mmCIF file of C-alpha atoms and ligand atoms in Angstrom:
data_model
loop_
_atom_site.group_PDB
_atom_site.id
_atom_site.type_symbol
_atom_site.label_atom_id
_atom_site.label_comp_id
_atom_site.label_asym_id
_atom_site.label_seq_id
_atom_site.Cartn_x
_atom_site.Cartn_y
_atom_site.Cartn_z
ATOM 1 C CA MET A 1 0.000 0.000 0.000
ATOM 2 C CA LYS A 2 1.219 3.511 -0.854
ATOM 3 C CA ASP A 3 2.114 5.916 1.957
ATOM 4 C CA GLU A 4 -0.370 8.467 0.558
ATOM 5 C CA GLU A 5 -3.216 5.946 0.844
ATOM 6 C CA LEU A 6 -2.356 5.076 4.449
ATOM 7 C CA ILE A 7 -2.295 8.789 5.343
ATOM 8 C CA ARG A 8 -5.652 9.215 3.603
ATOM 9 C CA LEU A 9 -7.165 6.391 5.685
ATOM 10 C CA ALA A 10 -5.782 7.980 8.873
ATOM 11 C CA ASP A 11 -7.327 11.286 7.834
ATOM 12 C CA GLU A 12 -10.694 9.577 7.317
ATOM 13 C CA ALA A 13 -10.486 7.959 10.772
ATOM 14 C CA ARG A 14 -9.634 11.348 12.295
ATOM 15 C CA LYS A 15 -13.146 12.503 11.389
ATOM 16 C CA ASN A 16 -14.504 10.064 14.001
ATOM 17 C CA ALA A 17 -12.285 11.354 16.812
ATOM 18 C CA TYR A 18 -14.098 12.025 20.087
ATOM 19 C CA ALA A 19 -12.227 15.015 21.504
ATOM 20 C CA PRO A 20 -14.660 17.365 23.279
ATOM 21 C CA TYR A 21 -12.099 18.320 25.953
ATOM 22 C CA SER A 22 -8.900 19.070 24.024
ATOM 23 C CA GLY A 23 -10.434 19.936 20.660
ATOM 24 C CA TYR A 24 -7.460 18.121 19.141
ATOM 25 C CA THR A 25 -8.377 15.274 16.802
ATOM 26 C CA VAL A 26 -6.100 12.415 15.741
ATOM 27 C CA GLY A 27 -6.517 9.554 13.276
ATOM 28 C CA ALA A 28 -4.336 6.502 12.725
ATOM 29 C CA ALA A 29 -4.161 3.765 10.097
ATOM 30 C CA LEU A 30 -2.114 0.675 10.970
ATOM 31 C CA LEU A 31 -0.854 -1.599 8.190
ATOM 32 C CA ALA A 32 -0.402 -5.247 9.197
ATOM 33 C CA SER A 33 1.962 -7.622 7.403
ATOM 34 C CA ASP A 34 -1.052 -9.448 5.914
ATOM 35 C CA GLY A 35 -1.932 -6.228 4.058
ATOM 36 C CA SER A 36 -4.952 -5.351 6.197
ATOM 37 C CA VAL A 37 -5.428 -1.864 7.640
ATOM 38 C CA THR A 38 -6.940 -1.109 11.061
ATOM 39 C CA VAL A 39 -7.881 2.463 11.893
ATOM 40 C CA GLY A 40 -8.177 4.311 15.187
ATOM 41 C CA CYS A 41 -9.038 7.754 16.498
ATOM 42 C CA ASN A 42 -8.539 9.415 19.871
ATOM 43 C CA VAL A 43 -11.336 8.777 22.358
ATOM 44 C CA GLU A 44 -11.370 11.238 25.259
ATOM 45 C CA ASN A 45 -13.091 10.959 28.620
ATOM 46 C CA ALA A 46 -14.406 13.379 31.252
ATOM 47 C CA SER A 47 -11.943 11.658 33.554
ATOM 48 C CA TYR A 48 -9.056 12.902 31.415
ATOM 49 C CA GLY A 49 -6.653 10.092 32.272
ATOM 50 C CA ALA A 50 -9.034 7.563 30.712
ATOM 51 C CA THR A 51 -8.420 9.112 27.282
ATOM 52 C CA VAL A 52 -6.976 6.769 24.670
ATOM 53 C CA CYS A 53 -4.819 7.948 21.771
ATOM 54 C CA ALA A 54 -5.626 7.095 18.157
ATOM 55 C CA GLU A 55 -2.536 4.902 17.756
ATOM 56 C CA ARG A 56 -3.362 2.751 20.775
ATOM 57 C CA VAL A 57 -6.959 2.340 19.633
ATOM 58 C CA ALA A 58 -5.649 1.077 16.270
ATOM 59 C CA PHE A 59 -3.178 -1.344 17.893
ATOM 60 C CA SER A 60 -5.771 -2.676 20.348
ATOM 61 C CA ARG A 61 -8.319 -3.237 17.619
ATOM 62 C CA ALA A 62 -5.769 -4.994 15.405
ATOM 63 C CA VAL A 63 -4.563 -7.254 18.223
ATOM 64 C CA ALA A 64 -8.181 -8.096 19.076
ATOM 65 C CA ASP A 65 -8.546 -9.168 15.438
ATOM 66 C CA GLY A 66 -5.621 -11.544 15.856
ATOM 67 C CA LYS A 67 -2.928 -9.442 14.165
ATOM 68 C CA HIS A 68 0.524 -9.259 15.720
ATOM 69 C CA GLU A 69 2.835 -8.265 12.879
ATOM 70 C CA PHE A 70 2.887 -4.771 11.498
ATOM 71 C CA LEU A 71 4.693 -2.829 8.789
ATOM 72 C CA ALA A 72 3.675 0.803 9.201
ATOM 73 C CA ILE A 73 1.322 3.285 10.830
ATOM 74 C CA ALA A 74 0.128 6.633 9.501
ATOM 75 C CA VAL A 75 -0.908 9.184 12.138
ATOM 76 C CA VAL A 76 -2.422 12.611 11.530
ATOM 77 C CA GLY A 77 -3.450 15.184 14.105
ATOM 78 C CA GLY A 78 -4.557 18.779 14.376
ATOM 79 C CA ARG A 79 -7.092 21.168 15.847
ATOM 80 C CA CYS A 80 -10.665 20.003 15.328
ATOM 81 C CA GLY A 81 -11.962 21.274 11.970
ATOM 82 C CA GLN A 82 -8.459 22.250 10.799
ATOM 83 C CA PRO A 83 -6.204 20.349 8.389
ATOM 84 C CA ALA A 84 -3.676 17.945 9.907
ATOM 85 C CA GLU A 85 -0.520 19.603 11.228
ATOM 86 C CA THR A 86 2.891 18.617 9.891
ATOM 87 C CA ARG A 87 4.435 19.031 13.353
ATOM 88 C CA PHE A 88 2.296 16.236 14.877
ATOM 89 C CA HIS A 89 4.229 13.224 16.178
ATOM 90 C CA PRO A 90 3.070 10.239 18.285
ATOM 91 C CA CYS A 91 3.288 10.618 22.052
ATOM 92 C CA GLY A 92 5.708 8.643 24.200
ATOM 93 C CA ILE A 93 3.155 6.144 25.500
ATOM 94 C CA CYS A 94 2.108 5.272 21.938
ATOM 95 C CA ARG A 95 5.750 4.841 20.903
ATOM 96 C CA GLN A 96 6.117 2.381 23.774
ATOM 97 C CA VAL A 97 3.017 0.449 22.635
ATOM 98 C CA MET A 98 4.469 0.294 19.105
ATOM 99 C CA ARG A 99 7.656 -1.137 20.616
ATOM 100 C CA GLU A 100 5.659 -4.011 22.123
ATOM 101 C CA PHE A 101 4.733 -5.321 18.684
ATOM 102 C CA CYS A 102 7.194 -3.776 16.236
ATOM 103 C CA ARG A 103 10.899 -3.789 15.485
ATOM 104 C CA ASP A 104 13.160 -0.810 14.807
ATOM 105 C CA GLU A 105 12.307 -0.897 11.078
ATOM 106 C CA PHE A 106 8.576 -0.279 11.671
ATOM 107 C CA ARG A 107 7.603 2.830 9.672
ATOM 108 C CA VAL A 108 5.762 5.767 11.245
ATOM 109 C CA LEU A 109 4.256 8.170 8.726
ATOM 110 C CA VAL A 110 3.185 11.636 9.825
ATOM 111 C CA GLY A 111 2.058 14.687 7.929
ATOM 112 C CA ASN A 112 -0.926 15.495 5.789
ATOM 113 C CA GLY A 113 -2.136 15.336 2.183
ATOM 114 C CA GLU A 114 0.637 17.663 1.040
ATOM 115 C CA GLU A 115 3.673 16.504 2.976
ATOM 116 C CA ILE A 116 4.459 13.062 4.373
ATOM 117 C CA VAL A 117 7.451 12.388 6.598
ATOM 118 C CA CYS A 118 8.555 8.838 7.382
ATOM 119 C CA HIS A 119 10.380 7.919 10.580
ATOM 120 C CA THR A 120 11.331 4.507 11.836
ATOM 121 C CA LEU A 121 10.381 3.377 15.319
ATOM 122 C CA GLY A 122 14.098 3.059 16.007
ATOM 123 C CA GLU A 123 14.463 6.782 15.373
ATOM 124 C CA LEU A 124 11.448 7.737 17.483
ATOM 125 C CA LEU A 125 12.252 5.465 20.432
ATOM 126 C CA PRO A 126 15.980 4.803 20.572
ATOM 127 C CA ALA A 127 17.222 2.555 23.360
ATOM 128 C CA GLY A 128 13.618 1.793 24.339
ATOM 129 C CA PHE A 129 12.463 -0.736 26.905
ATOM 130 C CA SER A 130 11.051 -4.031 25.642
ATOM 131 C CA SER A 131 10.552 -7.623 26.739
ATOM 132 C CA ASP A 132 14.117 -8.291 25.521
ATOM 133 C CA ALA A 133 15.364 -6.567 28.669
ATOM 134 C CA MET A 134 13.556 -9.112 30.845
ATOM 135 C CA LYS A 135 14.917 -12.187 29.118
ATOM 136 C CA GLU A 136 16.844 -14.506 31.374
ATOM 137 C CA THR A 137 20.562 -13.907 30.884
ATOM 138 C CA ARG A 138 21.982 -16.113 33.637
ATOM 139 C CA PRO A 139 23.300 -19.560 32.596
HETATM 140 N N1 LIG B 201 -3.344 12.138 21.072
HETATM 141 C C1 LIG B 201 -3.338 11.052 20.246
HETATM 142 O O1 LIG B 201 -4.396 10.530 19.866
HETATM 143 N N2 LIG B 201 -2.149 10.541 19.863
HETATM 144 C C2 LIG B 201 -0.931 11.037 20.232
HETATM 145 O O2 LIG B 201 0.093 10.465 19.891
HETATM 146 C C3 LIG B 201 -0.863 12.285 20.999
HETATM 147 C C4 LIG B 201 -2.144 12.775 21.570
HETATM 148 C C5 LIG B 201 -4.637 12.691 21.518
HETATM 149 C C6 LIG B 201 -4.927 12.468 22.981
HETATM 150 C C7 LIG B 201 -5.881 13.618 23.277
HETATM 151 O O3 LIG B 201 -7.202 13.188 22.988
HETATM 152 C C8 LIG B 201 -5.480 14.702 22.306
HETATM 153 O O4 LIG B 201 -4.663 14.089 21.323
HETATM 154 C C9 LIG B 201 -4.722 15.835 22.954
HETATM 155 O O5 LIG B 201 -3.663 15.367 23.708
#
């Protein structure tokens, strides 16, 4: 799938964002290695800490569908009713959730219809914590 198409699907999902408190809407489109795409949007809550980001909604939905291997995610965010902002990048908690399922090469696309920037997860979360750190190392 082309990067432009994945960004377009994220932009579509952003329209469903539930963000009455921040007024900031985010959409995500997660490409699995089987070629399927799972979308997510941010879902806020009156108890602010219960808010879930668009990326984590997409990952949770995909995992619930039995998918565990992923190639790329497109994420777009901006003020409600405004075009997506090029300076948007995934938050730290979402980077950590990506790390749970994805290797350094996993591609993270940000931007909008006019400009797309591609990062790798390795760039966005260098020296991150993962289950590797908990593997038994003693003989
Ligand atoms: N948000 C996301 O959906 N993804 C991110 O990576 C950063 C922040 C949402 C959470 C909240 O609903 C709004 O953006 C403002 O923080």
